[in-house]
PDB file of C-alpha atoms in Angstrom:
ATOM      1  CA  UNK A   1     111.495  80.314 151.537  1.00  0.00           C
ATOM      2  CA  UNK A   2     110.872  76.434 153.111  1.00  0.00           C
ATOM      3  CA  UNK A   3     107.507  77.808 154.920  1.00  0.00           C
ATOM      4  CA  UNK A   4     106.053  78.872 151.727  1.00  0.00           C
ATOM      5  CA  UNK A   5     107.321  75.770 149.663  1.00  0.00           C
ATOM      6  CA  UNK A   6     105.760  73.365 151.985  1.00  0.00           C
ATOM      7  CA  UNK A   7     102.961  75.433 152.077  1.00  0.00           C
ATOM      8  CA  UNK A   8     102.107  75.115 148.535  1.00  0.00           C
ATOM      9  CA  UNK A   9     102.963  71.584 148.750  1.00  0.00           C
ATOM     10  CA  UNK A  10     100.611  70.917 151.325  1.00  0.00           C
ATOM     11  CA  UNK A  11      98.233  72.654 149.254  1.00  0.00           C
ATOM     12  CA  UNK A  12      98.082  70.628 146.342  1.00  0.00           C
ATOM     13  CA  UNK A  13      94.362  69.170 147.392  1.00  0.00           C
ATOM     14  CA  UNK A  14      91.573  67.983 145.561  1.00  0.00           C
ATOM     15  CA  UNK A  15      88.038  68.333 144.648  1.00  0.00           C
ATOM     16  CA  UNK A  16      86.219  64.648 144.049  1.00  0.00           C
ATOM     17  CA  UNK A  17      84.109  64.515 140.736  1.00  0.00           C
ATOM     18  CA  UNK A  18      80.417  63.151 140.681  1.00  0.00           C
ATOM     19  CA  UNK A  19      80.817  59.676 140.993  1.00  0.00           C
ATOM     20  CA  UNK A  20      79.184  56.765 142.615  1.00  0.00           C
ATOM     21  CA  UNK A  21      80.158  56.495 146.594  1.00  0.00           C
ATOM     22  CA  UNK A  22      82.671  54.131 147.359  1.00  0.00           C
ATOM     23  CA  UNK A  23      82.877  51.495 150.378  1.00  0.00           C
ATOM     24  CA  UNK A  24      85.381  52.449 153.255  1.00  0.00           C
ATOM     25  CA  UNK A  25      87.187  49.692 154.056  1.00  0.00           C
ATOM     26  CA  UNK A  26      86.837  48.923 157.968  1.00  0.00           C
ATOM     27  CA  UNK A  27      88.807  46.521 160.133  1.00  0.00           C
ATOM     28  CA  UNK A  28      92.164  46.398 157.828  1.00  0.00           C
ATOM     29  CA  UNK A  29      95.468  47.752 158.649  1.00  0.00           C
ATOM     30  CA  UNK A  30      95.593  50.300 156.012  1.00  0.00           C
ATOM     31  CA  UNK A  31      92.913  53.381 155.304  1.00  0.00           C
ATOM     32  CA  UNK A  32      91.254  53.061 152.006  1.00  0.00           C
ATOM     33  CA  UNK A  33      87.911  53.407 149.941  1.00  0.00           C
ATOM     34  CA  UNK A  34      87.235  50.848 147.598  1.00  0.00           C
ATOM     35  CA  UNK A  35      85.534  51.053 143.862  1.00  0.00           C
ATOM     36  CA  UNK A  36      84.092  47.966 142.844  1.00  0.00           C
ATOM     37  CA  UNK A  37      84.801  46.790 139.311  1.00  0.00           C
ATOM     38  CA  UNK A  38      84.365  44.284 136.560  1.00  0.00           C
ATOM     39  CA  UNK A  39      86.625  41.041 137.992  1.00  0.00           C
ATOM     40  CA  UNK A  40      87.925  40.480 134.284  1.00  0.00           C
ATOM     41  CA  UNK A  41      89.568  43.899 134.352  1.00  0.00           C
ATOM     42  CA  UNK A  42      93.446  44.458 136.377  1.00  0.00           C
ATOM     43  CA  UNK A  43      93.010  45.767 139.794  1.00  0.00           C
ATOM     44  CA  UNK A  44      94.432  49.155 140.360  1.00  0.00           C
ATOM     45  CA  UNK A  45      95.972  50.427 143.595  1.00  0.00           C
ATOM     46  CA  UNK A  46      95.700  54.430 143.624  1.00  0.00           C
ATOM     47  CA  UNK A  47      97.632  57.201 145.477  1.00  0.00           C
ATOM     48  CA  UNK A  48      97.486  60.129 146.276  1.00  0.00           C
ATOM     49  CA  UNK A  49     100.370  63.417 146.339  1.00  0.00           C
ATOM     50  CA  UNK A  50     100.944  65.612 149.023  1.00  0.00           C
ATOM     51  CA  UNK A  51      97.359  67.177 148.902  1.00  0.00           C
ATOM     52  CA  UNK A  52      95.092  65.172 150.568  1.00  0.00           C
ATOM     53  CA  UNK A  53      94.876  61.065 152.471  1.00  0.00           C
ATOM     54  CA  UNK A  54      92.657  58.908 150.675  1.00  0.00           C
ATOM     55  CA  UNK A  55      92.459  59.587 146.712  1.00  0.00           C
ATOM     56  CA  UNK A  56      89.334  61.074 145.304  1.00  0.00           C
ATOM     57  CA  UNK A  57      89.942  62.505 141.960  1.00  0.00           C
ATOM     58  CA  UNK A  58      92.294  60.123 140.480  1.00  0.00           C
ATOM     59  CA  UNK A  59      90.468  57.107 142.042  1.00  0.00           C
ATOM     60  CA  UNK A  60      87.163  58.115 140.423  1.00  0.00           C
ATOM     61  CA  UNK A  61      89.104  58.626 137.122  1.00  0.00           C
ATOM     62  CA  UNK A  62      90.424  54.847 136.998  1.00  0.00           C
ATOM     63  CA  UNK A  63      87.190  53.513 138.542  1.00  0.00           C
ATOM     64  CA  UNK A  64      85.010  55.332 135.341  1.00  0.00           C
ATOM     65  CA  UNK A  65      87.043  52.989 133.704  1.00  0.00           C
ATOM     66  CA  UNK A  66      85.758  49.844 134.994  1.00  0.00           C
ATOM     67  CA  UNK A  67      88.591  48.785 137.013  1.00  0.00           C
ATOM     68  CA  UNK A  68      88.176  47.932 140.416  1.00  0.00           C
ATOM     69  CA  UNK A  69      89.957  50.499 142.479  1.00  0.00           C
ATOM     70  CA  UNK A  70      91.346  50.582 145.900  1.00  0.00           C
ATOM     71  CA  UNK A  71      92.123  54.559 146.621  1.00  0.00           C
ATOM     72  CA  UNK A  72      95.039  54.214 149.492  1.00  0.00           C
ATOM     73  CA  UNK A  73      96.046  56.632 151.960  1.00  0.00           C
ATOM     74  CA  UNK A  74      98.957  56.163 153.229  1.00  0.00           C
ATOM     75  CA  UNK A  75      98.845  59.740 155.546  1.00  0.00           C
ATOM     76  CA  UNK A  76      96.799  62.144 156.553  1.00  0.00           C
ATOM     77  CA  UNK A  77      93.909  60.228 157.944  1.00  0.00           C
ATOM     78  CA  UNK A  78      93.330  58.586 161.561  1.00  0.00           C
ATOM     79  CA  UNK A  79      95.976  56.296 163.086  1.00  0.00           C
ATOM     80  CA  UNK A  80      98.594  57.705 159.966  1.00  0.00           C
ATOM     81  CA  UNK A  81     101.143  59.853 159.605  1.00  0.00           C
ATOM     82  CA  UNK A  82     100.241  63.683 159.639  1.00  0.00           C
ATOM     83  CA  UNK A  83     102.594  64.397 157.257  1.00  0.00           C
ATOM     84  CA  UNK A  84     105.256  62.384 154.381  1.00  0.00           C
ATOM     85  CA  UNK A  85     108.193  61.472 155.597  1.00  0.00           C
ATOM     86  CA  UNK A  86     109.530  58.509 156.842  1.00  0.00           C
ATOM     87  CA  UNK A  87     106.605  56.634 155.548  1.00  0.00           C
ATOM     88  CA  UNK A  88     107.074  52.560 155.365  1.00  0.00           C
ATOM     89  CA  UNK A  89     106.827  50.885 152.022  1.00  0.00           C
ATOM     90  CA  UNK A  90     105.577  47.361 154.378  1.00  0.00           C
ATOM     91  CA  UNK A  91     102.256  49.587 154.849  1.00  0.00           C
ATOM     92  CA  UNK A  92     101.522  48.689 151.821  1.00  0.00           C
ATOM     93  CA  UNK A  93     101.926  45.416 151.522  1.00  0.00           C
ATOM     94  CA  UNK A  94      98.834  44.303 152.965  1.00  0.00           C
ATOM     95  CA  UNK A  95      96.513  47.072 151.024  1.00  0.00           C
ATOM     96  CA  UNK A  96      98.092  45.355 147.975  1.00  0.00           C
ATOM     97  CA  UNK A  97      97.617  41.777 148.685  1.00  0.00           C
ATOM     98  CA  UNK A  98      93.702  42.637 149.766  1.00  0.00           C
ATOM     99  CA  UNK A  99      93.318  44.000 146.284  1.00  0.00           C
ATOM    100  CA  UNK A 100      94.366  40.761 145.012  1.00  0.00           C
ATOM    101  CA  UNK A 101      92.713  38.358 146.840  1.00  0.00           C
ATOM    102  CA  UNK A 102      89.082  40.476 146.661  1.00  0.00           C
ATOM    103  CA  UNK A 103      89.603  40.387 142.857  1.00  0.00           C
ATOM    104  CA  UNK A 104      90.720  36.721 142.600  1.00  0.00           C
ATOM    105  CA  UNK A 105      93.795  38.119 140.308  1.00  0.00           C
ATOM    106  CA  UNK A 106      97.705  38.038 140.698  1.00  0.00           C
ATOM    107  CA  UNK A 107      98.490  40.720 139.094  1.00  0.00           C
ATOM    108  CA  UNK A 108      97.710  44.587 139.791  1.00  0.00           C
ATOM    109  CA  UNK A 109      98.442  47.929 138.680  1.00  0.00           C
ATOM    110  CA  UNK A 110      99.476  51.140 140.588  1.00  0.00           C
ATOM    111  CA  UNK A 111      98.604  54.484 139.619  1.00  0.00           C
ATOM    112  CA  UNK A 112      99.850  58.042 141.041  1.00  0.00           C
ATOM    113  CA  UNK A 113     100.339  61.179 140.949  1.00  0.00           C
ATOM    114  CA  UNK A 114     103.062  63.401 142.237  1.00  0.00           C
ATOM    115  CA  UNK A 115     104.608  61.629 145.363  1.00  0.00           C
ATOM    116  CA  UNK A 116     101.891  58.875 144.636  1.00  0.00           C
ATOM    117  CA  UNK A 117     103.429  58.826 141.525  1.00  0.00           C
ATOM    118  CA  UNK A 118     106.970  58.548 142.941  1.00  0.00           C
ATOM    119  CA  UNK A 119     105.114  55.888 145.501  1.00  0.00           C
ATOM    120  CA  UNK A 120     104.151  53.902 142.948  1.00  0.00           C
ATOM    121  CA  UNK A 121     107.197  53.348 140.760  1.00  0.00           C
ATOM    122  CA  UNK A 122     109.200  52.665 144.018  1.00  0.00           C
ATOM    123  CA  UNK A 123     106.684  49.504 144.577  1.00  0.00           C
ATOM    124  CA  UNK A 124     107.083  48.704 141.782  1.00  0.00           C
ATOM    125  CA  UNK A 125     110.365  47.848 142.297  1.00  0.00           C
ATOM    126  CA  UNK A 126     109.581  45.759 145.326  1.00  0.00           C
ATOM    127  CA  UNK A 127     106.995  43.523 143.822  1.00  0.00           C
ATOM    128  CA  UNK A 128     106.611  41.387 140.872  1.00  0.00           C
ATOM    129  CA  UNK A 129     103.176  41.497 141.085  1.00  0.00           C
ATOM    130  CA  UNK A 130     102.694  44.721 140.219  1.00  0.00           C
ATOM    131  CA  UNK A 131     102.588  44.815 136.287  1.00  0.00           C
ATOM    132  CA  UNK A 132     101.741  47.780 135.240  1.00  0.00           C
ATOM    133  CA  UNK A 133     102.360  51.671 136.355  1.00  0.00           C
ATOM    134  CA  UNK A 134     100.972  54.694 135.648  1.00  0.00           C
ATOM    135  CA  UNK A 135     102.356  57.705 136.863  1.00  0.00           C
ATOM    136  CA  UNK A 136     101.517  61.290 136.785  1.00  0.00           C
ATOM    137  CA  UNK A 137     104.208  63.771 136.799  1.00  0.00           C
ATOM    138  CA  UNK A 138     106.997  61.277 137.786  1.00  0.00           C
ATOM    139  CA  UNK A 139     110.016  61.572 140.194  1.00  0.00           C
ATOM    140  CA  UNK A 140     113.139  59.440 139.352  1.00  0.00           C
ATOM    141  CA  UNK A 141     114.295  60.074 142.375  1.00  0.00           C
ATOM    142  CA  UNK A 142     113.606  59.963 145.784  1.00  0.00           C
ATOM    143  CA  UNK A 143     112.320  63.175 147.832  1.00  0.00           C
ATOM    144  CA  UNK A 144     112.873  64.343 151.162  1.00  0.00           C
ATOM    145  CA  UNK A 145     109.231  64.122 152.980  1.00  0.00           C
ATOM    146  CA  UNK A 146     107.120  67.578 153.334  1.00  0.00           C
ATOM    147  CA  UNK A 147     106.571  68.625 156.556  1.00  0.00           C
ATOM    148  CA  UNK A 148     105.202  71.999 157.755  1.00  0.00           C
ATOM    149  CA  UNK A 149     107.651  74.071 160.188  1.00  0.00           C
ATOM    150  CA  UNK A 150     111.144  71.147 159.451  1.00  0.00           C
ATOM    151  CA  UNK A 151     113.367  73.028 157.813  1.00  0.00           C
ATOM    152  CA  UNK A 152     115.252  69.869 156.789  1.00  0.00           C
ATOM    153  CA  UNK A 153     113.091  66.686 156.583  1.00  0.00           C
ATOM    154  CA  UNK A 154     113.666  63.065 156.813  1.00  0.00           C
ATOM    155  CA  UNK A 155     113.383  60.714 153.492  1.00  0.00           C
ATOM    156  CA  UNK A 156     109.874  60.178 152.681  1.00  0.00           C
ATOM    157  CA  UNK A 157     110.577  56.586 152.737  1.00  0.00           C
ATOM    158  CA  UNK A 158     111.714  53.664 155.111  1.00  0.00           C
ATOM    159  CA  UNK A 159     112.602  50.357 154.218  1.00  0.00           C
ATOM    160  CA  UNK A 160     113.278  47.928 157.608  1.00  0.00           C
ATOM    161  CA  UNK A 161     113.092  51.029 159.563  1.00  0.00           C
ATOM    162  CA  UNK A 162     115.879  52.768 157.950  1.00  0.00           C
ATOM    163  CA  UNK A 163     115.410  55.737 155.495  1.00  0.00           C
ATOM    164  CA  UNK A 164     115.299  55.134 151.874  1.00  0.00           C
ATOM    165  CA  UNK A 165     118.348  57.401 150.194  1.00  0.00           C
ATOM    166  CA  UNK A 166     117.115  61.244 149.318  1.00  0.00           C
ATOM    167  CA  UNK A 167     118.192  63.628 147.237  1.00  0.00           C
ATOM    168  CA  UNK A 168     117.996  67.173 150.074  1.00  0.00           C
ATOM    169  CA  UNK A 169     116.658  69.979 149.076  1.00  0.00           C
ATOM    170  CA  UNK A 170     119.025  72.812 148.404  1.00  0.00           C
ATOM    171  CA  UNK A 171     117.282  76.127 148.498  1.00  0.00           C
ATOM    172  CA  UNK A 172     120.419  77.975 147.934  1.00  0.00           C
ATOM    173  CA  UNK A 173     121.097  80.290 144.831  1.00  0.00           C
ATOM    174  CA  UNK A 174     118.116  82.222 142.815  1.00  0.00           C
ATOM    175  CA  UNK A 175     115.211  79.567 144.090  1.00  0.00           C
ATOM    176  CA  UNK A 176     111.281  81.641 142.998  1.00  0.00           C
ATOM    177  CA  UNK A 177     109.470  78.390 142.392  1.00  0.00           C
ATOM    178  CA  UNK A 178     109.379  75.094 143.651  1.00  0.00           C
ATOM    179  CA  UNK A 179     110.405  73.805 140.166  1.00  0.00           C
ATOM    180  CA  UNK A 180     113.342  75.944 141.055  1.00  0.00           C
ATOM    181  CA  UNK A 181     113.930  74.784 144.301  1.00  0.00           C
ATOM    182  CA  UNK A 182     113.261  70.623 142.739  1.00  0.00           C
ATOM    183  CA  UNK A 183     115.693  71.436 139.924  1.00  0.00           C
ATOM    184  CA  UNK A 184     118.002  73.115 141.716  1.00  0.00           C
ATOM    185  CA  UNK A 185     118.441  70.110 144.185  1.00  0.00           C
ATOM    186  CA  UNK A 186     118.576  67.688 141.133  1.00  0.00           C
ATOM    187  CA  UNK A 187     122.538  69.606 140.334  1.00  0.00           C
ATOM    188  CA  UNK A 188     123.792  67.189 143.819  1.00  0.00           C
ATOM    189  CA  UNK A 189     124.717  64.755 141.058  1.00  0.00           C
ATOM    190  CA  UNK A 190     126.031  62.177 144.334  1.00  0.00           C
ATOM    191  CA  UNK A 191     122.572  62.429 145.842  1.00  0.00           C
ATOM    192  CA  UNK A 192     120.768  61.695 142.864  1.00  0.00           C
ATOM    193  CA  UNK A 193     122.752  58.639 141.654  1.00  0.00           C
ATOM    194  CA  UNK A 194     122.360  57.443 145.633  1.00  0.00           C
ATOM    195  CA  UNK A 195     118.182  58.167 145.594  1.00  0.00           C
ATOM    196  CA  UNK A 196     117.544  57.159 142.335  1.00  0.00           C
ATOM    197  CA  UNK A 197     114.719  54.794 141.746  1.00  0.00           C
ATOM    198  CA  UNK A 198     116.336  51.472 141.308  1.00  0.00           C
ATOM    199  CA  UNK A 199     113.438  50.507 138.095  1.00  0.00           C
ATOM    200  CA  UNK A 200     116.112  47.605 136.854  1.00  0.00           C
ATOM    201  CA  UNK A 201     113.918  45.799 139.986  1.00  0.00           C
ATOM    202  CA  UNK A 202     110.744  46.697 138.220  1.00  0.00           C
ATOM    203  CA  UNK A 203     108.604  44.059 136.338  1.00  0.00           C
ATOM    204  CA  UNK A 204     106.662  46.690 135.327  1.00  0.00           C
ATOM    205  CA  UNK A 205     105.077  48.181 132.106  1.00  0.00           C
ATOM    206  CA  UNK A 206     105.235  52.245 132.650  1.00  0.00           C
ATOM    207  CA  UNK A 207     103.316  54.969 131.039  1.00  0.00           C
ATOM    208  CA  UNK A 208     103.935  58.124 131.931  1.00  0.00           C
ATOM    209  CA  UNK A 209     102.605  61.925 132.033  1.00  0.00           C
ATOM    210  CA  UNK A 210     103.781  65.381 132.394  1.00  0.00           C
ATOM    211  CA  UNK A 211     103.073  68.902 131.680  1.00  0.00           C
ATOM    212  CA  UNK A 212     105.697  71.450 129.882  1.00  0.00           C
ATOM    213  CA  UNK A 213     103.835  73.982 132.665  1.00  0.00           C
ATOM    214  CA  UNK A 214     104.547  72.380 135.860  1.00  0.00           C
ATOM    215  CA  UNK A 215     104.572  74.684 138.545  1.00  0.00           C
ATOM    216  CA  UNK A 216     106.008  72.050 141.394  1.00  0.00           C
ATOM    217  CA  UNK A 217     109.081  69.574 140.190  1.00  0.00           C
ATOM    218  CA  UNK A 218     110.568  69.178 136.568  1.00  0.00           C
ATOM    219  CA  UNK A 219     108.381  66.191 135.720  1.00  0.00           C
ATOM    220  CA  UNK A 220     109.538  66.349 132.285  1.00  0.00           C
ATOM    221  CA  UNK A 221     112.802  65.731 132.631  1.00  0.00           C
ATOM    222  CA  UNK A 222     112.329  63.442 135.571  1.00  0.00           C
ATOM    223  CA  UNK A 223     109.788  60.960 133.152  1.00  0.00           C
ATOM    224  CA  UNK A 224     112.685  61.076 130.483  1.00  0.00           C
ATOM    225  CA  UNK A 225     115.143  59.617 132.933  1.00  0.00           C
ATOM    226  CA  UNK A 226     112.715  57.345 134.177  1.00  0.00           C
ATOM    227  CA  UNK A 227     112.000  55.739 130.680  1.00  0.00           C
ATOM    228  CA  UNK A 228     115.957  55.817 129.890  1.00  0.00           C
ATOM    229  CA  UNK A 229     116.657  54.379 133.390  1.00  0.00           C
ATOM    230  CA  UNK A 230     113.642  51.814 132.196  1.00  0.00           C
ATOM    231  CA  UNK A 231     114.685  50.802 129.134  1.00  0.00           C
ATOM    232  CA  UNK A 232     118.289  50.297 130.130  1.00  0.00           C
ATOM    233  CA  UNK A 233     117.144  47.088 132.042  1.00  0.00           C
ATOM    234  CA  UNK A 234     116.697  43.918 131.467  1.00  0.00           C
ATOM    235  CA  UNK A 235     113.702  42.405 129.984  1.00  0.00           C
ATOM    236  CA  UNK A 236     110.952  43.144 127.793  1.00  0.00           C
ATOM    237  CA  UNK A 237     108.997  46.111 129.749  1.00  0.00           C
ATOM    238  CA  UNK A 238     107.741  49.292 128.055  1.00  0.00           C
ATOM    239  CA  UNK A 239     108.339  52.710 129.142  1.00  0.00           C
ATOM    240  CA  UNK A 240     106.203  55.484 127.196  1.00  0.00           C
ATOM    241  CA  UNK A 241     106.191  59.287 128.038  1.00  0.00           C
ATOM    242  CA  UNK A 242     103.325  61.562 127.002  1.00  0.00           C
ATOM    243  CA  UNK A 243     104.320  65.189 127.007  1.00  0.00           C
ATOM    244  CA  UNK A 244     101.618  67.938 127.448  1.00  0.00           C
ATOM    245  CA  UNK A 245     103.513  71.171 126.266  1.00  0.00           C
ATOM    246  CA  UNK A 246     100.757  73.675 128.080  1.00  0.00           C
ATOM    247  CA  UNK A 247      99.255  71.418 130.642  1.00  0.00           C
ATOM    248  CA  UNK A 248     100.137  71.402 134.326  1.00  0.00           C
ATOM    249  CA  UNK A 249     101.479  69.326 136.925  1.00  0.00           C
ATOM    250  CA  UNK A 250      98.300  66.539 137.270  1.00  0.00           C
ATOM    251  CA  UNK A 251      96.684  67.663 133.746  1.00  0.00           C
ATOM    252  CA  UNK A 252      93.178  67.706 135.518  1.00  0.00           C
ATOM    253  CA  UNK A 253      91.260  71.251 134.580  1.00  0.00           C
ATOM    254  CA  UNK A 254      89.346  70.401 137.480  1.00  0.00           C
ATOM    255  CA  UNK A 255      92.647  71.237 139.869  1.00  0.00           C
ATOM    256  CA  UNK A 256      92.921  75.322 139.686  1.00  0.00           C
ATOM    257  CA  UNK A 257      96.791  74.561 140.279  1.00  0.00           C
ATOM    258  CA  UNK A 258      98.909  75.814 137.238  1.00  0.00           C
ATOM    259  CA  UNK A 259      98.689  75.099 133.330  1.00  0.00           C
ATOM    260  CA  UNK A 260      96.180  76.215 130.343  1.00  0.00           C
ATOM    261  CA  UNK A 261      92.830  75.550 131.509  1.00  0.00           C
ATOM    262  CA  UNK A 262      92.354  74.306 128.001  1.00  0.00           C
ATOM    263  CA  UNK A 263      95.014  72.458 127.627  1.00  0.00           C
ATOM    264  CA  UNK A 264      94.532  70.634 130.974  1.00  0.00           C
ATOM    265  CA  UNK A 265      90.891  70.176 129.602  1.00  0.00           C
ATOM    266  CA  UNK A 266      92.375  68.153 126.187  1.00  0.00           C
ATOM    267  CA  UNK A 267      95.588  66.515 128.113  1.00  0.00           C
ATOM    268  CA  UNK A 268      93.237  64.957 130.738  1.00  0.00           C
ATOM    269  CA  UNK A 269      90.632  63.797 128.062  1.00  0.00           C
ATOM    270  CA  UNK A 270      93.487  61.770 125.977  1.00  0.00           C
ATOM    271  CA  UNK A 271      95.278  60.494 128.776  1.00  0.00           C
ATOM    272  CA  UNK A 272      92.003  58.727 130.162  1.00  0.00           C
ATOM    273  CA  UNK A 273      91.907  56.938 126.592  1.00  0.00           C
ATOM    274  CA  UNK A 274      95.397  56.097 127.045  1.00  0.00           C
ATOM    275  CA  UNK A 275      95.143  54.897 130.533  1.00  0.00           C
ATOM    276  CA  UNK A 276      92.491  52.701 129.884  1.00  0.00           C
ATOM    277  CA  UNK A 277      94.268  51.121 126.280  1.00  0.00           C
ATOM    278  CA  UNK A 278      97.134  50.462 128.941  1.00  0.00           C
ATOM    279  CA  UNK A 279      95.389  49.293 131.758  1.00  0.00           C
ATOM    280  CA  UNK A 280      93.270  46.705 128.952  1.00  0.00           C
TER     281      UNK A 280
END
């Protein structure tokens, strides 16, 4: 049952849109293409799930927008990890801080998708000068990382070497899906409260999306808990959640991976607009 989980996880890659080229960025300590942008707009740091290294897709999505885009890999690519797990949040410090200084600004944003997604509101909490997150079906938790052929993986996180807390996966009882297997592991009710996402750290606005027909984790419910988790804090920082009944787990029609095709269509169309009201 693990070999085919991770083997639809690993799956979970991309086809770019038509878009102009991007610059690779050569001689820095991270791996990443960069979009150019209008200086006046909020940078945007972009990551990836577990499908492929460097963003394409989403990158492209946020750089249509005008915003100049910095599509980091943080795996997957020469002289990085294979695989997620055990992954250091200091890696991307420095990606970060480039995108700042090569915009002139002091404030970015971070959007993701899937683990990006799950990246991204976990640097959030790490840095005040990230202001703003968008994430794309949402973990409130932290996840074990996904490695081909290990049964039971490491965190996908380190902090200071050490592993950030996990909630396992527990593959026991009736598990047919991966949302079956994500859901099922979200019952360890001591793991959870130890991995959760601490967003009380967060200076973050967050806007959030998921699809009612998510064939890999409950995003759903997870983007729920992350805006009551969100709005428990101090502060004045927004959490919204847009809910896609039919759509699927990155509401892109151009992704063959689950939801309507239609509704994918319509759910990535609106969330673009919403994205870029948020972003403005």
């Amino acid at each position: 049952m693990y070999k085919t989980i991770i083997t639809l996880l690993t799956s979970l890659s991309v086809k770019a849109l038509a878009a102009p080229l991007p610059t690779a960025i050569q001689k820095q300590n991270f791996v990443a293409n960069y979009y150019p942008g209008n200086q006046d707009k909020t940078p945007v740091l972009v990551l990836e799930g577990s499908g492929s290294g460097i963003p394409k897709v989403l990158a492209e999505k946020i750089s249509q927008l005008g915003h100049p885009v910095l599509a980091l890999a943080y795996y997957k690519e020469a002289k990085l990890p294979k695989h997620i797990e055990a992954i250091p949040l200091e890696y991307f410090e420095p990606a970060k801080t480039w995108l700042l200084e090569k915009n002139h600004s002091k404030e970015l944003a971070v959007v993701g998708w899937s683990k990006g997604a799950e990246a991204a509101l976990l640097l959030s909490t790490l840095d005040e000068r990230i202001r703003k997150v968008v994430a794309i079906a949402p973990s409130h938790v932290v996840w074990p990382g996904i490695v081909p052929g290990k049964s039971f993986p490491n965190s996908s996180w380190t902090m200071g070497d050490q592993p950030l807390p996990y909630v396992p996966y527990k593959a026991n009882g009736n598990i047919r899906s991966l949302v079956d297997l994500y859901s099922n592991s979200l019952k360890d009710t001591a793991a959870v409260e130890k991995a959760e996402i601490d967003l009380e750290q967060s200076q973050a606005d967050l806007l959030l999306f998921s699809g009612g027909k998510d064939s890999v984790w409950p995003s759903k419910t997870m983007a729920d808990l992350i805006c009551k988790k969100a709005r428990q804090s101090k502060g004045e920082k927004s959490c919204v959640h847009h809910h896609y009944p039919n759509a699927g787990h990155l509401l892109d029609a151009s992704i063959p991976l689950d939801g309507d095709p239609l509704a994918n269509q319509e759910a990535d169309k609106e969330s673009r607009s919403l994205i870029q009201a948020f972003l403005r």
